Amino acid sequence: GKAVHENKVKSTLVVSKTCNTTGYWIWTSQGQMTWSEGCAKCVTSMKENTPVAFTFCKELSEDQNVEIGEYHTENGSSVLRPRDVKEWEIRQAAIRNEQLSSNKVVLAKALA
């Protein structure tokens, strides 16, 4: 695949024909992409408009939330939508509820 980054078209997928692994990508219920083998590292956005990196997975880390979508044409315009809207809604609601729950304790202590 290709992507435009810093006004240049760049390859976005590197294929190795000499890879001797049975590993595969796992897309977690929290929207994280991690490799099935080795230590638990997730695809992580380091900064806006920069290539992604791999860092140790952290729960509720927005910079590790990966969504997969497809472009659809509606009324002559391209619209990007989640691959499965219902799954996306469920995932986003679960992430939001976990964030609210985990931050409730911190907020209660701050207000006490």
mmCIF file with all atom_site columns, C-alpha atoms in Angstrom:
data_model
loop_
_atom_site.group_PDB
_atom_site.id
_atom_site.type_symbol
_atom_site.label_atom_id
_atom_site.label_alt_id
_atom_site.label_comp_id
_atom_site.label_asym_id
_atom_site.label_entity_id
_atom_site.label_seq_id
_atom_site.pdbx_PDB_ins_code
_atom_site.Cartn_x
_atom_site.Cartn_y
_atom_site.Cartn_z
_atom_site.occupancy
_atom_site.B_iso_or_equiv
_atom_site.pdbx_formal_charge
_atom_site.auth_seq_id
_atom_site.auth_comp_id
_atom_site.auth_asym_id
_atom_site.auth_atom_id
_atom_site.pdbx_PDB_model_num
ATOM 1   C CA . GLY A 1 1   ? 0.000   0.000   0.000  1.00 0.00 ? 1   GLY A CA 1
ATOM 2   C CA . LYS A 1 2   ? 0.932   3.655   -0.305 1.00 0.00 ? 2   LYS A CA 1
ATOM 3   C CA . ALA A 1 3   ? 0.276   6.733   1.826  1.00 0.00 ? 3   ALA A CA 1
ATOM 4   C CA . VAL A 1 4   ? 1.080   10.426  1.572  1.00 0.00 ? 4   VAL A CA 1
ATOM 5   C CA . HIS A 1 5   ? 3.371   11.587  4.371  1.00 0.00 ? 5   HIS A CA 1
ATOM 6   C CA . GLU A 1 6   ? 5.043   15.018  4.382  1.00 0.00 ? 6   GLU A CA 1
ATOM 7   C CA . ASN A 1 7   ? 3.743   15.562  0.826  1.00 0.00 ? 7   ASN A CA 1
ATOM 8   C CA . LYS A 1 8   ? 5.558   12.461  -0.450 1.00 0.00 ? 8   LYS A CA 1
ATOM 9   C CA . VAL A 1 9   ? 4.036   9.145   -1.512 1.00 0.00 ? 9   VAL A CA 1
ATOM 10  C CA . LYS A 1 10  ? 5.617   6.421   0.612  1.00 0.00 ? 10  LYS A CA 1
ATOM 11  C CA . SER A 1 11  ? 5.246   2.662   0.809  1.00 0.00 ? 11  SER A CA 1
ATOM 12  C CA . THR A 1 12  ? 3.259   1.652   3.864  1.00 0.00 ? 12  THR A CA 1
ATOM 13  C CA . LEU A 1 13  ? 3.647   -2.103  3.755  1.00 0.00 ? 13  LEU A CA 1
ATOM 14  C CA . VAL A 1 14  ? 6.896   -4.026  3.782  1.00 0.00 ? 14  VAL A CA 1
ATOM 15  C CA . VAL A 1 15  ? 6.649   -7.681  2.809  1.00 0.00 ? 15  VAL A CA 1
ATOM 16  C CA . SER A 1 16  ? 9.396   -10.114 3.725  1.00 0.00 ? 16  SER A CA 1
ATOM 17  C CA . LYS A 1 17  ? 9.451   -13.352 1.778  1.00 0.00 ? 17  LYS A CA 1
ATOM 18  C CA . THR A 1 18  ? 12.107  -14.780 4.112  1.00 0.00 ? 18  THR A CA 1
ATOM 19  C CA . CYS A 1 19  ? 10.115  -14.452 7.333  1.00 0.00 ? 19  CYS A CA 1
ATOM 20  C CA . ASN A 1 20  ? 10.241  -17.790 9.149  1.00 0.00 ? 20  ASN A CA 1
ATOM 21  C CA . THR A 1 21  ? 7.457   -17.162 11.638 1.00 0.00 ? 21  THR A CA 1
ATOM 22  C CA . THR A 1 22  ? 3.903   -18.243 12.163 1.00 0.00 ? 22  THR A CA 1
ATOM 23  C CA . GLY A 1 23  ? 3.123   -14.995 13.977 1.00 0.00 ? 23  GLY A CA 1
ATOM 24  C CA . TYR A 1 24  ? 0.087   -12.880 13.210 1.00 0.00 ? 24  TYR A CA 1
ATOM 25  C CA . TRP A 1 25  ? -1.537  -9.568  14.192 1.00 0.00 ? 25  TRP A CA 1
ATOM 26  C CA . ILE A 1 26  ? -4.078  -9.454  17.004 1.00 0.00 ? 26  ILE A CA 1
ATOM 27  C CA . TRP A 1 27  ? -6.630  -6.630  17.096 1.00 0.00 ? 27  TRP A CA 1
ATOM 28  C CA . THR A 1 28  ? -7.766  -6.487  20.737 1.00 0.00 ? 28  THR A CA 1
ATOM 29  C CA . SER A 1 29  ? -11.181 -5.522  22.078 1.00 0.00 ? 29  SER A CA 1
ATOM 30  C CA . GLN A 1 30  ? -9.585  -2.220  23.177 1.00 0.00 ? 30  GLN A CA 1
ATOM 31  C CA . GLY A 1 31  ? -8.565  -1.500  19.587 1.00 0.00 ? 31  GLY A CA 1
ATOM 32  C CA . GLN A 1 32  ? -4.862  -2.280  20.046 1.00 0.00 ? 32  GLN A CA 1
ATOM 33  C CA . MET A 1 33  ? -2.775  -4.005  17.351 1.00 0.00 ? 33  MET A CA 1
ATOM 34  C CA . THR A 1 34  ? -0.161  -6.370  18.772 1.00 0.00 ? 34  THR A CA 1
ATOM 35  C CA . TRP A 1 35  ? 1.998   -9.138  17.324 1.00 0.00 ? 35  TRP A CA 1
ATOM 36  C CA . SER A 1 36  ? 1.236   -12.673 18.515 1.00 0.00 ? 36  SER A CA 1
ATOM 37  C CA . GLU A 1 37  ? 4.874   -13.502 19.277 1.00 0.00 ? 37  GLU A CA 1
ATOM 38  C CA . GLY A 1 38  ? 7.454   -11.941 21.604 1.00 0.00 ? 38  GLY A CA 1
ATOM 39  C CA . CYS A 1 39  ? 6.860   -9.285  24.215 1.00 0.00 ? 39  CYS A CA 1
ATOM 40  C CA . ALA A 1 40  ? 3.553   -7.423  24.367 1.00 0.00 ? 40  ALA A CA 1
ATOM 41  C CA . LYS A 1 41  ? 4.213   -4.385  22.194 1.00 0.00 ? 41  LYS A CA 1
ATOM 42  C CA . CYS A 1 42  ? 1.483   -2.461  20.411 1.00 0.00 ? 42  CYS A CA 1
ATOM 43  C CA . VAL A 1 43  ? 1.383   -0.229  17.364 1.00 0.00 ? 43  VAL A CA 1
ATOM 44  C CA . THR A 1 44  ? 1.663   3.278   18.834 1.00 0.00 ? 44  THR A CA 1
ATOM 45  C CA . SER A 1 45  ? 1.221   6.737   17.359 1.00 0.00 ? 45  SER A CA 1
ATOM 46  C CA . MET A 1 46  ? 4.143   8.785   18.633 1.00 0.00 ? 46  MET A CA 1
ATOM 47  C CA . LYS A 1 47  ? 3.139   12.196  17.329 1.00 0.00 ? 47  LYS A CA 1
ATOM 48  C CA . GLU A 1 48  ? 0.802   13.671  14.743 1.00 0.00 ? 48  GLU A CA 1
ATOM 49  C CA . ASN A 1 49  ? 1.912   13.134  11.148 1.00 0.00 ? 49  ASN A CA 1
ATOM 50  C CA . THR A 1 50  ? 4.771   10.775  11.997 1.00 0.00 ? 50  THR A CA 1
ATOM 51  C CA . PRO A 1 51  ? 5.166   7.050   11.319 1.00 0.00 ? 51  PRO A CA 1
ATOM 52  C CA . VAL A 1 52  ? 3.936   4.691   14.033 1.00 0.00 ? 52  VAL A CA 1
ATOM 53  C CA . ALA A 1 53  ? 6.213   2.780   16.403 1.00 0.00 ? 53  ALA A CA 1
ATOM 54  C CA . PHE A 1 54  ? 5.995   -0.239  18.698 1.00 0.00 ? 54  PHE A CA 1
ATOM 55  C CA . THR A 1 55  ? 5.888   0.341   22.456 1.00 0.00 ? 55  THR A CA 1
ATOM 56  C CA . PHE A 1 56  ? 4.778   -1.812  25.373 1.00 0.00 ? 56  PHE A CA 1
ATOM 57  C CA . CYS A 1 57  ? 0.991   -2.143  25.443 1.00 0.00 ? 57  CYS A CA 1
ATOM 58  C CA . LYS A 1 58  ? -0.820  0.033   27.999 1.00 0.00 ? 58  LYS A CA 1
ATOM 59  C CA . GLU A 1 59  ? -4.491  -0.269  28.844 1.00 0.00 ? 59  GLU A CA 1
ATOM 60  C CA . LEU A 1 60  ? -6.669  2.700   27.854 1.00 0.00 ? 60  LEU A CA 1
ATOM 61  C CA . SER A 1 61  ? -3.848  4.315   25.894 1.00 0.00 ? 61  SER A CA 1
ATOM 62  C CA . GLU A 1 62  ? -5.403  6.500   23.207 1.00 0.00 ? 62  GLU A CA 1
ATOM 63  C CA . ASP A 1 63  ? -2.166  6.573   21.220 1.00 0.00 ? 63  ASP A CA 1
ATOM 64  C CA . GLN A 1 64  ? -2.483  2.783   20.823 1.00 0.00 ? 64  GLN A CA 1
ATOM 65  C CA . ASN A 1 65  ? -6.101  2.758   19.670 1.00 0.00 ? 65  ASN A CA 1
ATOM 66  C CA . VAL A 1 66  ? -6.178  1.537   16.071 1.00 0.00 ? 66  VAL A CA 1
ATOM 67  C CA . GLU A 1 67  ? -9.337  1.598   13.996 1.00 0.00 ? 67  GLU A CA 1
ATOM 68  C CA . ILE A 1 68  ? -9.693  -0.045  10.613 1.00 0.00 ? 68  ILE A CA 1
ATOM 69  C CA . GLY A 1 69  ? -11.977 1.589   8.108  1.00 0.00 ? 69  GLY A CA 1
ATOM 70  C CA . GLU A 1 70  ? -13.099 1.639   4.501  1.00 0.00 ? 70  GLU A CA 1
ATOM 71  C CA . TYR A 1 71  ? -13.909 4.456   2.142  1.00 0.00 ? 71  TYR A CA 1
ATOM 72  C CA . HIS A 1 72  ? -17.451 4.566   0.763  1.00 0.00 ? 72  HIS A CA 1
ATOM 73  C CA . THR A 1 73  ? -18.835 6.936   -1.843 1.00 0.00 ? 73  THR A CA 1
ATOM 74  C CA . GLU A 1 74  ? -21.914 8.882   -0.790 1.00 0.00 ? 74  GLU A CA 1
ATOM 75  C CA . ASN A 1 75  ? -23.417 11.683  -2.877 1.00 0.00 ? 75  ASN A CA 1
ATOM 76  C CA . GLY A 1 76  ? -20.210 11.931  -4.885 1.00 0.00 ? 76  GLY A CA 1
ATOM 77  C CA . SER A 1 77  ? -17.955 12.255  -1.808 1.00 0.00 ? 77  SER A CA 1
ATOM 78  C CA . SER A 1 78  ? -15.654 9.710   -0.197 1.00 0.00 ? 78  SER A CA 1
ATOM 79  C CA . VAL A 1 79  ? -16.584 8.942   3.400  1.00 0.00 ? 79  VAL A CA 1
ATOM 80  C CA . LEU A 1 80  ? -14.327 6.963   5.756  1.00 0.00 ? 80  LEU A CA 1
ATOM 81  C CA . ARG A 1 81  ? -16.280 4.571   7.979  1.00 0.00 ? 81  ARG A CA 1
ATOM 82  C CA . PRO A 1 82  ? -15.279 1.866   10.474 1.00 0.00 ? 82  PRO A CA 1
ATOM 83  C CA . ARG A 1 83  ? -15.029 -1.598  8.918  1.00 0.00 ? 83  ARG A CA 1
ATOM 84  C CA . ASP A 1 84  ? -17.901 -2.716  11.154 1.00 0.00 ? 84  ASP A CA 1
ATOM 85  C CA . VAL A 1 85  ? -19.886 0.187   12.597 1.00 0.00 ? 85  VAL A CA 1
ATOM 86  C CA . LYS A 1 86  ? -21.650 -1.897  15.280 1.00 0.00 ? 86  LYS A CA 1
ATOM 87  C CA . GLU A 1 87  ? -18.354 -3.396  16.550 1.00 0.00 ? 87  GLU A CA 1
ATOM 88  C CA . TRP A 1 88  ? -16.819 0.104   16.517 1.00 0.00 ? 88  TRP A CA 1
ATOM 89  C CA . GLU A 1 89  ? -19.713 1.489   18.610 1.00 0.00 ? 89  GLU A CA 1
ATOM 90  C CA . ILE A 1 90  ? -19.375 -1.353  21.133 1.00 0.00 ? 90  ILE A CA 1
ATOM 91  C CA . ARG A 1 91  ? -15.568 -0.934  21.333 1.00 0.00 ? 91  ARG A CA 1
ATOM 92  C CA . GLN A 1 92  ? -15.779 2.854   21.757 1.00 0.00 ? 92  GLN A CA 1
ATOM 93  C CA . ALA A 1 93  ? -18.468 2.554   24.468 1.00 0.00 ? 93  ALA A CA 1
ATOM 94  C CA . ALA A 1 94  ? -16.364 -0.018  26.363 1.00 0.00 ? 94  ALA A CA 1
ATOM 95  C CA . ILE A 1 95  ? -13.232 2.150   26.147 1.00 0.00 ? 95  ILE A CA 1
ATOM 96  C CA . ARG A 1 96  ? -15.180 5.225   27.305 1.00 0.00 ? 96  ARG A CA 1
ATOM 97  C CA . ASN A 1 97  ? -16.762 3.351   30.240 1.00 0.00 ? 97  ASN A CA 1
ATOM 98  C CA . GLU A 1 98  ? -13.368 1.977   31.349 1.00 0.00 ? 98  GLU A CA 1
ATOM 99  C CA . GLN A 1 99  ? -11.801 5.436   31.151 1.00 0.00 ? 99  GLN A CA 1
ATOM 100 C CA . LEU A 1 100 ? -14.636 6.965   33.177 1.00 0.00 ? 100 LEU A CA 1
ATOM 101 C CA . SER A 1 101 ? -14.412 4.176   35.748 1.00 0.00 ? 101 SER A CA 1
ATOM 102 C CA . SER A 1 102 ? -10.624 4.385   36.148 1.00 0.00 ? 102 SER A CA 1
ATOM 103 C CA . ASN A 1 103 ? -10.645 8.191   36.357 1.00 0.00 ? 103 ASN A CA 1
ATOM 104 C CA . LYS A 1 104 ? -13.512 8.264   38.882 1.00 0.00 ? 104 LYS A CA 1
ATOM 105 C CA . VAL A 1 105 ? -11.192 7.259   41.751 1.00 0.00 ? 105 VAL A CA 1
ATOM 106 C CA . VAL A 1 106 ? -8.630  9.939   40.856 1.00 0.00 ? 106 VAL A CA 1
ATOM 107 C CA . LEU A 1 107 ? -11.338 12.576  40.497 1.00 0.00 ? 107 LEU A CA 1
ATOM 108 C CA . ALA A 1 108 ? -12.985 11.630  43.812 1.00 0.00 ? 108 ALA A CA 1
ATOM 109 C CA . LYS A 1 109 ? -9.622  11.986  45.620 1.00 0.00 ? 109 LYS A CA 1
ATOM 110 C CA . ALA A 1 110 ? -8.979  15.357  43.965 1.00 0.00 ? 110 ALA A CA 1
ATOM 111 C CA . LEU A 1 111 ? -12.382 16.689  44.995 1.00 0.00 ? 111 LEU A CA 1
ATOM 112 C CA . ALA A 1 112 ? -12.187 15.330  48.564 1.00 0.00 ? 112 ALA A CA 1
#
